[in-house]
Every structure is written in structure tokens, then in C-alpha cells.
PDB file of C-alpha atoms and ligand atoms in Angstrom:
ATOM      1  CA  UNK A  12      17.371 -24.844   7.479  1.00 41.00           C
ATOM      2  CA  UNK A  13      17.156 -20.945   6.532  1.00 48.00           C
ATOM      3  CA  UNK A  14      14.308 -19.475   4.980  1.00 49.00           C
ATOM      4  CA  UNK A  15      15.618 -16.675   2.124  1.00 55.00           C
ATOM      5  CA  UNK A  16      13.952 -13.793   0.821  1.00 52.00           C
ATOM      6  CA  UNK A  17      15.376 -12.178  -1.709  1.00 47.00           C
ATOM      7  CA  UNK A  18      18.659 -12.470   0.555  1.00 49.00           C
ATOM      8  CA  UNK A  19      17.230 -11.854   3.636  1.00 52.00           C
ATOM      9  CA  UNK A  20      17.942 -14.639   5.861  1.00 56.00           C
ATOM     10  CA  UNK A  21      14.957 -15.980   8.498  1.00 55.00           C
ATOM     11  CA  UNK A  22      15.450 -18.638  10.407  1.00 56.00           C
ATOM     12  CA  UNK A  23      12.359 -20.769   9.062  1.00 58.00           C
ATOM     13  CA  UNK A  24       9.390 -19.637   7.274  1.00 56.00           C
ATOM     14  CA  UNK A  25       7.788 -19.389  10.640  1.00 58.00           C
ATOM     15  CA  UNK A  26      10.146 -16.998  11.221  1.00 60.00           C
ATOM     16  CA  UNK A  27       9.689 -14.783   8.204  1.00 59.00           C
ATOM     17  CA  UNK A  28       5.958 -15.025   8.762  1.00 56.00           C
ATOM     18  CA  UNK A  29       6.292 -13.877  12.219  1.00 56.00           C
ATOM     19  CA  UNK A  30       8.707 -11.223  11.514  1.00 58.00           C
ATOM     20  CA  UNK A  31       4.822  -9.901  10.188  1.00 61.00           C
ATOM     21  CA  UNK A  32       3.590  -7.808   7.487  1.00 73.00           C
ATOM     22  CA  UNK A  33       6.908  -5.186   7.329  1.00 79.00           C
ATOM     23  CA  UNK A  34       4.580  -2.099   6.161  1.00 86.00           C
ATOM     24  CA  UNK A  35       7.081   0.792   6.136  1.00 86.00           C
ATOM     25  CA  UNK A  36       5.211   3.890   5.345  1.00 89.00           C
ATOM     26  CA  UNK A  37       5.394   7.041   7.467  1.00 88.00           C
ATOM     27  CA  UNK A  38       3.604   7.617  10.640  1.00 86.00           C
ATOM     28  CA  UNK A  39       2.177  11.120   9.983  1.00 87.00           C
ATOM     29  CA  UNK A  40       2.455  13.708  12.499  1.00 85.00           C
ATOM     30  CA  UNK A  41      -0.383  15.361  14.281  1.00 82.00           C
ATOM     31  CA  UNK A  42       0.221  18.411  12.971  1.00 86.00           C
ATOM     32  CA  UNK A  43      -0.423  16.793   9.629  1.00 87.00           C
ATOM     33  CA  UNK A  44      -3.194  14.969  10.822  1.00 87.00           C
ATOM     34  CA  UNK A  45      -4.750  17.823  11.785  1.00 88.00           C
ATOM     35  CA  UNK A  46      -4.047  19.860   8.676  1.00 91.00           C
ATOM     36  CA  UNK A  47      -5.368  17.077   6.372  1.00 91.00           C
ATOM     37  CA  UNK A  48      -8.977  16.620   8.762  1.00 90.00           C
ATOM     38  CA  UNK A  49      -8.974  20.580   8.218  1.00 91.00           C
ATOM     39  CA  UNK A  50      -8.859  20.610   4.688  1.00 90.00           C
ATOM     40  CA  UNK A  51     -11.363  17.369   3.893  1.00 87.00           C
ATOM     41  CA  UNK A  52     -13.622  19.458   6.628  1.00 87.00           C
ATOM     42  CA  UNK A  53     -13.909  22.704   4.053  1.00 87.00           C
ATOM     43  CA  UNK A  54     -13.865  20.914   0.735  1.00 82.00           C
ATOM     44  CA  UNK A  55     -16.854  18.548   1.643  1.00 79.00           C
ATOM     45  CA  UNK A  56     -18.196  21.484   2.727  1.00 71.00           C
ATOM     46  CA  UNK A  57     -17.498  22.970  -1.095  1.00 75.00           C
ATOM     47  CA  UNK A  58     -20.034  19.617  -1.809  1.00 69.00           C
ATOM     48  CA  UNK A  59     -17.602  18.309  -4.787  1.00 74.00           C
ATOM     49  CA  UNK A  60     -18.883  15.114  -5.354  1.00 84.00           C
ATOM     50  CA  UNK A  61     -16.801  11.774  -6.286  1.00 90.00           C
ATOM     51  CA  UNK A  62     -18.323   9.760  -9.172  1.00 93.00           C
ATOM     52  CA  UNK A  63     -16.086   7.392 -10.425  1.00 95.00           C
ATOM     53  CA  UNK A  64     -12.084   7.363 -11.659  1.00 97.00           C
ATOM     54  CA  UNK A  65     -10.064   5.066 -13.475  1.00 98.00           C
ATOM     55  CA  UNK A  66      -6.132   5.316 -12.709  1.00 98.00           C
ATOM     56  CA  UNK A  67      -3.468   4.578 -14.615  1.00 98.00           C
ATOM     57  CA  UNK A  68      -0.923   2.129 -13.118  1.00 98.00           C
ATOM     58  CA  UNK A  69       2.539   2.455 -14.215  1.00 98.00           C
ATOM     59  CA  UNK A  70       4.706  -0.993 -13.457  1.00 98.00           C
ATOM     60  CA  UNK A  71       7.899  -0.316 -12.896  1.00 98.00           C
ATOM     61  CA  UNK A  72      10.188  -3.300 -11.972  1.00 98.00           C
ATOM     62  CA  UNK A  73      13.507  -2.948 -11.136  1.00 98.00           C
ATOM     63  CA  UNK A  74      15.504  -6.229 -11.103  1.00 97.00           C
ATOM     64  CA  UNK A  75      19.061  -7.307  -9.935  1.00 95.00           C
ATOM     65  CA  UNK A  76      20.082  -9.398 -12.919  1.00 90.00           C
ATOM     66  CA  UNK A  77      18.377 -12.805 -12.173  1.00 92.00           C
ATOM     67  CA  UNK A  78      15.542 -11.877  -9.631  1.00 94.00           C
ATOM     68  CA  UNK A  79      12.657  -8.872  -9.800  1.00 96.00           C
ATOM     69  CA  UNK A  80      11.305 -10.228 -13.337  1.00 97.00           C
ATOM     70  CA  UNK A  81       7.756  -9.532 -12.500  1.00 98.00           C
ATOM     71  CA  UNK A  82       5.672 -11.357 -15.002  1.00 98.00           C
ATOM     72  CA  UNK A  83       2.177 -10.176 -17.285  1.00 98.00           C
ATOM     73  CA  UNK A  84       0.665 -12.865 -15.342  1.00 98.00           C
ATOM     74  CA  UNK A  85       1.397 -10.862 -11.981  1.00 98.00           C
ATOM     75  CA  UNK A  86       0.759  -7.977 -13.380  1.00 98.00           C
ATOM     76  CA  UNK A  87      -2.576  -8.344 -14.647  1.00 98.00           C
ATOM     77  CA  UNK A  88      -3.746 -10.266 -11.446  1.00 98.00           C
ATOM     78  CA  UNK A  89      -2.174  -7.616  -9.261  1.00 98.00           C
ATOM     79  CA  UNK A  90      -4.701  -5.302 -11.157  1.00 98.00           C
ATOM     80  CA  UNK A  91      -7.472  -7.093 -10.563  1.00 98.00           C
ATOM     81  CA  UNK A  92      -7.096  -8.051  -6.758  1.00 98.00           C
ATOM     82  CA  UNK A  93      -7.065  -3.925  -6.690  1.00 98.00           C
ATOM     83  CA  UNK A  94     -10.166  -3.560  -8.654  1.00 98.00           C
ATOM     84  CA  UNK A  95     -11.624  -6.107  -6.734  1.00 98.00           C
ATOM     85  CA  UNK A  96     -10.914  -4.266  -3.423  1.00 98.00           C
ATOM     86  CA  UNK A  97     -11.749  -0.973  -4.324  1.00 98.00           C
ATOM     87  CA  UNK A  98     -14.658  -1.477  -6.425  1.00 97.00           C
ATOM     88  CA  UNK A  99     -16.966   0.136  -3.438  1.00 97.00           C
ATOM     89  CA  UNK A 100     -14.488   3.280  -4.020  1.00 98.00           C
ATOM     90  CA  UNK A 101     -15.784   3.583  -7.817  1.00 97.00           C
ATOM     91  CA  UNK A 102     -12.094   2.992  -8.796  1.00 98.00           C
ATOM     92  CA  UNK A 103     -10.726   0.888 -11.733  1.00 98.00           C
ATOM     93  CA  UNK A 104      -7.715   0.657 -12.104  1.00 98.00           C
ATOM     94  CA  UNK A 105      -5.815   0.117 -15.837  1.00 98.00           C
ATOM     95  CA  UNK A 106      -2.394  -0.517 -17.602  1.00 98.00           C
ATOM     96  CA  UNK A 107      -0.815  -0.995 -20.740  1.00 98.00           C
ATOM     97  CA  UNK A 108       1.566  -4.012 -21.276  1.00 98.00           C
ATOM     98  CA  UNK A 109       3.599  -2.059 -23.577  1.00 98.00           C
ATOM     99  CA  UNK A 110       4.773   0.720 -21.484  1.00 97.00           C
ATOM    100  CA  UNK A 111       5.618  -1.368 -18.457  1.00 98.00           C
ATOM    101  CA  UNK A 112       9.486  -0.813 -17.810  1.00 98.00           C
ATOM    102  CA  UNK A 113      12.007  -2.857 -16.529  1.00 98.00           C
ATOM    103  CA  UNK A 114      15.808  -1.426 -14.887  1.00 98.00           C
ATOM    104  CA  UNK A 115      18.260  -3.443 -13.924  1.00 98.00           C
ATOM    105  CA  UNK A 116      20.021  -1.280 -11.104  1.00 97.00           C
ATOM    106  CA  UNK A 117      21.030  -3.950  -8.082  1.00 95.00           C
ATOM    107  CA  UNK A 118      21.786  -1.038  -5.393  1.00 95.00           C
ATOM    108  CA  UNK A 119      17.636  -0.253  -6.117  1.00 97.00           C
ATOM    109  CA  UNK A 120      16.806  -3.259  -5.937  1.00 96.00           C
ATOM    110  CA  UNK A 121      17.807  -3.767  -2.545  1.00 93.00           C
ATOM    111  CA  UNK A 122      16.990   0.019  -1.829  1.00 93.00           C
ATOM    112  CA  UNK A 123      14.805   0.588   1.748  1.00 90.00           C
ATOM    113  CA  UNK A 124      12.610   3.515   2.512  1.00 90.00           C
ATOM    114  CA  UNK A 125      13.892   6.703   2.009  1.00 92.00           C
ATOM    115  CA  UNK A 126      17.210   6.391   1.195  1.00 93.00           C
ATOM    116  CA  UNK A 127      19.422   7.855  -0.981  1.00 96.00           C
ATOM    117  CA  UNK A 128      18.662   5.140  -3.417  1.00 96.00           C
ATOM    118  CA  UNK A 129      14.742   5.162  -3.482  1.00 97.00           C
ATOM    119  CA  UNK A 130      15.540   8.766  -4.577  1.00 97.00           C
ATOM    120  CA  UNK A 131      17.879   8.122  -6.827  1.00 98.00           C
ATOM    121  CA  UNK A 132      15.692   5.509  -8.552  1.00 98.00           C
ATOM    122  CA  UNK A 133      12.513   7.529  -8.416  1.00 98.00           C
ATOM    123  CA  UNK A 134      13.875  10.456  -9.705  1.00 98.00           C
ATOM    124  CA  UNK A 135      15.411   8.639 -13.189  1.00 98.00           C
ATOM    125  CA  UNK A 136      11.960   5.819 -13.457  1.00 98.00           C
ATOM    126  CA  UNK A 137       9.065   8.040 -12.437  1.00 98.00           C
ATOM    127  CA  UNK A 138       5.852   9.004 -14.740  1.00 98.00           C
ATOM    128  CA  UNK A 139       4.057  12.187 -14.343  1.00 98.00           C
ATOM    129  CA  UNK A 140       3.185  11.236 -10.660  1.00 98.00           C
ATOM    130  CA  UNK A 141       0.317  13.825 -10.673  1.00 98.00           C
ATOM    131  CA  UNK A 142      -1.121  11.826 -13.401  1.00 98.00           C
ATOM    132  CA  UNK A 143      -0.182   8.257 -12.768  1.00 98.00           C
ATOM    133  CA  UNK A 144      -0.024   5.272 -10.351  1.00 98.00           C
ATOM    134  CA  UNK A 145       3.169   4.758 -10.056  1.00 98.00           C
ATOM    135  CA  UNK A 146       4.034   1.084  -8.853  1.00 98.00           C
ATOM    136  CA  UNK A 147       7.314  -0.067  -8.091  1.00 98.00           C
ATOM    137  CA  UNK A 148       8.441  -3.491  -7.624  1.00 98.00           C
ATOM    138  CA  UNK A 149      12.340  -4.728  -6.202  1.00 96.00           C
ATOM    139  CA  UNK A 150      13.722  -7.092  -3.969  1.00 93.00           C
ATOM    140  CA  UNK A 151      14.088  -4.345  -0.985  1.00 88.00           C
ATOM    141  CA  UNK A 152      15.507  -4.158   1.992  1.00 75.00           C
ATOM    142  CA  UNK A 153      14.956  -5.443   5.992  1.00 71.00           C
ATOM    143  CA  UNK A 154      12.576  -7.617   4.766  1.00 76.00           C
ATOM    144  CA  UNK A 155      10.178  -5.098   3.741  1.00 86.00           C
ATOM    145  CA  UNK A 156       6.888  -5.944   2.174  1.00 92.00           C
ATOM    146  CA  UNK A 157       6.111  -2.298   1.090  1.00 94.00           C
ATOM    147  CA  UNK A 158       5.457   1.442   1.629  1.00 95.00           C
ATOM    148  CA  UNK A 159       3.670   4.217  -0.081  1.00 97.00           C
ATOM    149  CA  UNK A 160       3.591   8.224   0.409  1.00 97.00           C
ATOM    150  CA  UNK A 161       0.441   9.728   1.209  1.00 96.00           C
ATOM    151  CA  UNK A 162      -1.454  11.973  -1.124  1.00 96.00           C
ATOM    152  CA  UNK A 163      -0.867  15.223   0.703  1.00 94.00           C
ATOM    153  CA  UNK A 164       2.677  14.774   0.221  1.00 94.00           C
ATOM    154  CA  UNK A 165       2.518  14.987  -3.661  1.00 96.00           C
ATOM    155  CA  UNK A 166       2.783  18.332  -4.040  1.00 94.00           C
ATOM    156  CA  UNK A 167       5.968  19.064  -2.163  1.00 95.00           C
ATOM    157  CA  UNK A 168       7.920  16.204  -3.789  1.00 97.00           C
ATOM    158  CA  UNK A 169       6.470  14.510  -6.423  1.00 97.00           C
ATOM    159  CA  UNK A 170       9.159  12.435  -7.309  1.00 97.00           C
ATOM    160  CA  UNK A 171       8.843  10.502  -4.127  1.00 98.00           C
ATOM    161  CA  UNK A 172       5.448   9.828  -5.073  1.00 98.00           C
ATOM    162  CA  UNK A 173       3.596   6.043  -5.729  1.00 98.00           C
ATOM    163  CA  UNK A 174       3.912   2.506  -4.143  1.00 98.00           C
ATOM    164  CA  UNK A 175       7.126   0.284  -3.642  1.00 97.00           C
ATOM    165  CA  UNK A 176       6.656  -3.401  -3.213  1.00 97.00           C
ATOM    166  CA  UNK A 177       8.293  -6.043  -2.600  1.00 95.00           C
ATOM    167  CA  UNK A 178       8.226  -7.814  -6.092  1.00 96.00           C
ATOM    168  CA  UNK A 179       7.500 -11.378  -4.123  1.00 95.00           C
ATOM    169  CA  UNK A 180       4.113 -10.111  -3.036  1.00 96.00           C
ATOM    170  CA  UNK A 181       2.611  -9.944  -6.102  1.00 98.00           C
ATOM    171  CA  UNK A 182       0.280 -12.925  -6.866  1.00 98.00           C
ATOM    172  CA  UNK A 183       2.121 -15.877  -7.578  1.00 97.00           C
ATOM    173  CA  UNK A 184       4.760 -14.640  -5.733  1.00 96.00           C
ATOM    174  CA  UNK A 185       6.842 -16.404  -3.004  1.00 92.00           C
ATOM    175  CA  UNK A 186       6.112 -14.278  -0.218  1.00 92.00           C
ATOM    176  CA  UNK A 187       3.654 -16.496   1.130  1.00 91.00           C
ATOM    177  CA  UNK A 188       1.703 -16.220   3.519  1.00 92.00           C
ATOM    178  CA  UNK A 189       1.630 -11.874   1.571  1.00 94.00           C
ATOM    179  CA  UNK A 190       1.403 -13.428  -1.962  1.00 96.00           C
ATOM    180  CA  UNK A 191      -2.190 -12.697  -3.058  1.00 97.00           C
ATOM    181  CA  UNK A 192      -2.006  -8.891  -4.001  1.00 98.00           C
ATOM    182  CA  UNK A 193      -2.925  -7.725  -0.635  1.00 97.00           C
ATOM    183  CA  UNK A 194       0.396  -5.941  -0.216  1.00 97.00           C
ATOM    184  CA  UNK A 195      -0.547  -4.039  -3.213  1.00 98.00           C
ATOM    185  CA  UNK A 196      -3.964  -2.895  -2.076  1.00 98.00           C
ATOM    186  CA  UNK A 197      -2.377  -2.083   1.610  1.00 97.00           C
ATOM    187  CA  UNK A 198      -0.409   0.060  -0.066  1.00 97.00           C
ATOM    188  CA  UNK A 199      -2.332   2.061  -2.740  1.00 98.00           C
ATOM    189  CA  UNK A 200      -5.493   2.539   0.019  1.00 98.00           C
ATOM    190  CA  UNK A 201      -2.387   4.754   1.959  1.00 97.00           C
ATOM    191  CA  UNK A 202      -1.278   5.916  -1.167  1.00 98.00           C
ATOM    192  CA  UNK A 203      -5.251   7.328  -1.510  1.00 98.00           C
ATOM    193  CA  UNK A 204      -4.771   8.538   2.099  1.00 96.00           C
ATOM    194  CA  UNK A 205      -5.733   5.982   4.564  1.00 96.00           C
ATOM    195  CA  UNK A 206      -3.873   5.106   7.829  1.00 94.00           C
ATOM    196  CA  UNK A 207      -3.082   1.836   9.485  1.00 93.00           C
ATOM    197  CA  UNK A 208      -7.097   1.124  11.657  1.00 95.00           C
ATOM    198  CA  UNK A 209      -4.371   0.943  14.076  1.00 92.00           C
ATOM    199  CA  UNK A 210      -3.337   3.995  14.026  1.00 91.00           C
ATOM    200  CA  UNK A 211      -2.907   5.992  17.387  1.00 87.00           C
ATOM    201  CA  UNK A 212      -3.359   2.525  19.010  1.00 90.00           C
ATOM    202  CA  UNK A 213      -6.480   3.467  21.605  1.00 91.00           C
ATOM    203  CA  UNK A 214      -5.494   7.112  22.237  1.00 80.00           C
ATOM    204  CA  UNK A 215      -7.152   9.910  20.211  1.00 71.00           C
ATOM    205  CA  UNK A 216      -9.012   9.778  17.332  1.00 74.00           C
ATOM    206  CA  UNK A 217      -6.902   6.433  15.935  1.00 83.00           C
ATOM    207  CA  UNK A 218      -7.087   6.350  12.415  1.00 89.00           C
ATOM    208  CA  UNK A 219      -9.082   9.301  11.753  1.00 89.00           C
ATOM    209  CA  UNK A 220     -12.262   6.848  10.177  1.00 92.00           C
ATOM    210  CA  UNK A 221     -15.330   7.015  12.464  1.00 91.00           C
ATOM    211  CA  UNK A 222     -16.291   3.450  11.561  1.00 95.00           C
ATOM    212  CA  UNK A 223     -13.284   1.707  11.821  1.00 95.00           C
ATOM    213  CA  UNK A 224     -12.829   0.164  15.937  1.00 95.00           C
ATOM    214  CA  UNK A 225      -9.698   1.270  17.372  1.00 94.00           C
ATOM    215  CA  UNK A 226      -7.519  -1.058  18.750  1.00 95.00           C
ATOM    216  CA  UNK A 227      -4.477  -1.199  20.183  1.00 92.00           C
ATOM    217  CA  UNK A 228      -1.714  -2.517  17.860  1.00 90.00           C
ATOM    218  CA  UNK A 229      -1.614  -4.720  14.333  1.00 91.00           C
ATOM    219  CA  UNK A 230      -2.910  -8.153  14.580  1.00 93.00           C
ATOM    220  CA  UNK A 231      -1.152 -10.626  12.656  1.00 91.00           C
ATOM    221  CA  UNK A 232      -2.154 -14.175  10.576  1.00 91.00           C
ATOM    222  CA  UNK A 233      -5.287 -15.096  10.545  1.00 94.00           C
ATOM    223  CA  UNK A 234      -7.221 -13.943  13.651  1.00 95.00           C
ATOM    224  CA  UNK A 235     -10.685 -16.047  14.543  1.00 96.00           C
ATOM    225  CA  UNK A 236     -13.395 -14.095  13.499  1.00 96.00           C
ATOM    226  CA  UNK A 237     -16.231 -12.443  15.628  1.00 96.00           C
ATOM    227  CA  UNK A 238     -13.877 -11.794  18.786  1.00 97.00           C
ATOM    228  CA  UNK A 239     -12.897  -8.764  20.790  1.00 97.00           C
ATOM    229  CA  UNK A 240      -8.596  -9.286  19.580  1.00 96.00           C
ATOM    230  CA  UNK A 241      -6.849  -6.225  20.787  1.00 95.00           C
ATOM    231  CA  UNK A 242      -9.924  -3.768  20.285  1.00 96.00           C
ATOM    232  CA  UNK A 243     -10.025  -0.578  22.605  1.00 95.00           C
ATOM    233  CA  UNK A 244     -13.829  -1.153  22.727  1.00 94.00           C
ATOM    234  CA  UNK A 245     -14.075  -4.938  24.486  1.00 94.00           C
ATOM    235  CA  UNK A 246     -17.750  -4.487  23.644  1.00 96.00           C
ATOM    236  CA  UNK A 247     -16.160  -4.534  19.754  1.00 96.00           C
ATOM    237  CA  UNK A 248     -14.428  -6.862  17.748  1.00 97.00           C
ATOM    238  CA  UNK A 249     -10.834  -5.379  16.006  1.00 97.00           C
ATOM    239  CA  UNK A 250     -11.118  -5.195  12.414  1.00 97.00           C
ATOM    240  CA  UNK A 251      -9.361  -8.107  11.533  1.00 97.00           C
ATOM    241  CA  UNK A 252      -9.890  -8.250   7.427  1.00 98.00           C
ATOM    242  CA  UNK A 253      -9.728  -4.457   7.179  1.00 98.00           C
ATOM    243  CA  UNK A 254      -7.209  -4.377   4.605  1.00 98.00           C
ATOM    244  CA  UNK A 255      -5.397  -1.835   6.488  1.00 97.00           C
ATOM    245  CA  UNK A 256      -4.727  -4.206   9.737  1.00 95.00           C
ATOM    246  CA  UNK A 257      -1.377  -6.740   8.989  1.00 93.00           C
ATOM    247  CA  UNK A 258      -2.922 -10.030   9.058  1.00 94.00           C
ATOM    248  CA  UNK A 259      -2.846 -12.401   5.987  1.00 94.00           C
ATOM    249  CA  UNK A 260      -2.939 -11.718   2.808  1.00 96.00           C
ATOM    250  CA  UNK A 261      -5.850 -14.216   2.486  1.00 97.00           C
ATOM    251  CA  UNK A 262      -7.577 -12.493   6.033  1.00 97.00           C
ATOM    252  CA  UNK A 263      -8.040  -9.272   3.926  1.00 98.00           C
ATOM    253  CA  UNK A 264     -11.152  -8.760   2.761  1.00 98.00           C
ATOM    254  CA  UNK A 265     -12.441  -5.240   3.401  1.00 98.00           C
ATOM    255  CA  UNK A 266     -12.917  -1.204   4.104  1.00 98.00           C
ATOM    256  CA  UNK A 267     -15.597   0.171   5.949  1.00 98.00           C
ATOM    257  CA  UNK A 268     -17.861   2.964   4.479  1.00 97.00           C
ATOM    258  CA  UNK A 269     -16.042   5.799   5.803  1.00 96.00           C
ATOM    259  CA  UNK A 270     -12.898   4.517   4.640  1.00 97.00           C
ATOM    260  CA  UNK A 271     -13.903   4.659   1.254  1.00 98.00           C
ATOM    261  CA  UNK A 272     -15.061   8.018   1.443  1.00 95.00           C
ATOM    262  CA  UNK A 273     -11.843   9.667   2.812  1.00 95.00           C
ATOM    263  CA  UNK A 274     -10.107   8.132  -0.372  1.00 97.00           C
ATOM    264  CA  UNK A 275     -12.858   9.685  -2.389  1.00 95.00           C
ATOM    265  CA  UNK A 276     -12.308  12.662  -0.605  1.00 93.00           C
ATOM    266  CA  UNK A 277      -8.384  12.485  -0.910  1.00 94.00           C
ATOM    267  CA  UNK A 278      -8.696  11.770  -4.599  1.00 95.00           C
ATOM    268  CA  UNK A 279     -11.062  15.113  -4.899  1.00 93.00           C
ATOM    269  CA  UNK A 280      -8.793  17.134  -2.884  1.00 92.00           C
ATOM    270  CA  UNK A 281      -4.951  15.901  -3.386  1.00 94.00           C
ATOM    271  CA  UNK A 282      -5.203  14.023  -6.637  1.00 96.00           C
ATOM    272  CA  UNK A 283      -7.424  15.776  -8.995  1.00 94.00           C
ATOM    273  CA  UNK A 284      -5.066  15.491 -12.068  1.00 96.00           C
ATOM    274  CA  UNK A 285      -5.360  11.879 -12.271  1.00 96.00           C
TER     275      UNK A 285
HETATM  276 ZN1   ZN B 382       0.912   0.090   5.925  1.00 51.82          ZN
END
């Protein structure tokens, strides 16, 4: 029997849940990479300090007709799994019922990353993305569960900017075993300027986060805990519940120290009208 998501066909469930955690957000180049250590480098050195934000999430959902009708429910869960995870940021996230807005545009529903149809959407649904969270939801395409653009990247095109989710990954969703939320947190912590911990797999710096081990590629499901996995470092265990590894939703259950601080440096430095 074949497993649908929002028209994808898989096989089984197995085989949706082994196609893994479809995270499509941009490698970024080392030339970026580089710019971006640069720049946190001389503003901590400018000592600004990061007390504590709250950001306004705009929900936009775009729907096909019948499917994409993301409920309050959802919504107000989907804010507090983020609050939740990024309390040890000094985040808190917020919304208003009344301004979330719905489209009905099937081509955007189905629209993948970067094409002419993200654009198209983002350009006519978008808030003041220097201000705002903005949060998309649709059915998407090649059985994506997400992607985000990175902070550094506002500036040169705005429009682009905010999270796109698959609408299914919200809490009480039917993207299980990615139904708790966790796609949403994945996404806003690289939205706030983290990278995958696996990042540069066990060459280089990785991920660019002192604390975080390296290893060499995603790890998927729900790992045991207090083993080695795939870490660079055998005498180190892979972080398995970092939330930016691809295991389970339910798996995810942290950021280390340093990750917190490079989105509190990101915020001070990229986002500072929010
Ligand atoms: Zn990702």
C-alpha cells in the first residue's frame, strides 16, 4: 500500500521516514563562512550585549483548496515547542490570531526551494521581514520538510526572507515521525544563523560552534544515547538531540551553549530591527 504526503507518493511509511528529515536550506559557502566568523569576531569585540527579545511570528498558510488549513491549535503549540527550545536563547516568541493569513494559490503550495514560485509567493505574502518572523506553511515539494534563509542574507533580499514548512509538521500534524514542532525550531535556529552540527562533516571547523562534536554526516530516528554514532572524535558521542542533527522529532531536545550565543550574536548583528 502507498504512503501519501501531500501527493508525494512513498512506498510505506517506512519509506517516507527513511527518505529522512528533507531539510533544504543552503549550504553556505566558505567565503561566507568566513565573512560571517569575521564580522561576529569584531562586533563581540564592540561588547554589545544580548538581553532578551521577543519576535513576532507571522503565520502565513498557503493552502491548495482542501489541504494546508493550518489550525489555532497548531499554531499556538507550534509557538510554544519554539519557546520551549529557545528559552536558554532569552527568546519568546509571540503572534496574533487575527493577523494570521491564509492564500489559496495551488502552484505555492506545491512550490520547492527557490523557485520561481517561492518568489513569487514571498514577494505578494511577506511582512516587513526586517521586523517579523515570517513563517510559511504549504504542502511543498520533493517531500520537503522545510528550509529557511540565514540572517546574513536579509539584507540583500529581504523578500526571500523567513521559514517555509511543510504544513504537516506542525504539531498534530501527519508527518509523523516530524510532527511535534521540531521542524519548526530546525528551521528558525538557521533562520537565527546556525548550521547543520554536521556541517563540514569532519573536515574544518564543521559547524562553526566550538561545543558542538563534529561528525561526519546526519543521523537519523532515534539514535541510542551515550554512543560514539558517526562522531569525528570516537572518544565523543555525536550530538544526537541537538536540534540541528535530523533525527526525530521526539530525539530533539537541545543546543549547546555556544550555539545559543551565535544566535544571540546573529540577532545583535543581522537582525537588530526585530
Ligand atoms: Zn536544516
Amino acid at each position: 500500500m502507498s504512503f501519501f504526503i501531500n501527493n508525494r507518493e512513498f512506498e510505506s511509511k517506512e519509506d517516507f521516514i527513511k527518505w529522512g528529515r528533507g531539510c533544504a536550506t543552503k549550504i553556505p559557502t566558505p567565503s561566507d563562512i568566513l565573512r560571517i566568523d569575521e564580522e561576529i569576531k569584531s562586533s563581540r569585540a564592540r561588547a554589545k550585549r544580548f538581553t532578551s527579545l521577543a519576535i513576532n511570528v507571522k503565520f502565513i498558510h498557503i493552502t491548495d483548496g482542501n489541504k494546508g488549513h493550518v489550525t489555532r491549535r497548531q499554531r499556538e503549540e507550534q509557538i510554544n515547542v519554539l519557546n520551549n527550545a529557545l528559552k536558554g536563547v532569552k527568546l519568546k516568541f509571540q503572534y496574533k490570531e487575527e493577523e494570521v493569513k491564509f492564500e489559496n494559490n495551488k502552484s505555492w503550495y506545491y512550490m520547492s526551494h527557490n523557485s520561481p514560485e517561492e518568489r513569487h509567493a514571498k514577494s505578494k505574502l511577506s511582512f516587513d521581514s526586517f521586523k517579523y518572523l515570517n513563517f510559511y506553511t504549504g504542502g511543498l515539494g520533493k517531500g520537503l520538510l522545510g528550509w529557511a534563509t540565514f540572517p546574513y542574507d536579509l539584507a540583500g533580499d529581504p523578500v526571500m526572507d523567513g521559514v517555509v514548512l511543510l504544513d504537516e509538521s506542525l504539531p498534530y500534524g501527519n508527518a509523523s515521525p516530524y510532527n511535534l514542532g521540531m521542524t519548526g525550531v530546525h528551521e528558525v535556529c538557521h533562520w537565527l544563523g546556525l548550521f547543520h552540527t554536521f556541517q563540514g562533516g569532519c573536515n574544518g571547523i564543521g559547524d562553526h560552534v566550538a561545543d558542538t562534536v563534529s561528525h561526519k554526516g546526519p543521523n537519523y530516528g532515534k539514535p541510542t544515547l551515550g554512543l560514539p554514532h558517526n562522531a569525528c572524535d570516537k572518544l565523543k558521542n555525536a550530538p544526537i538531540q541537538n536540534y540541528m542533527n535530523y533525527v526525530d522529532d521526539i530525539w530533539m531536545k537541545n543546543l549547546t551553549i555556544q550555539q545559543e550565543k551565535r544566535i544571540q550574536d546573529h540577532i545583535l548583528l543581522y537582525r537588530t530591527e526585530l
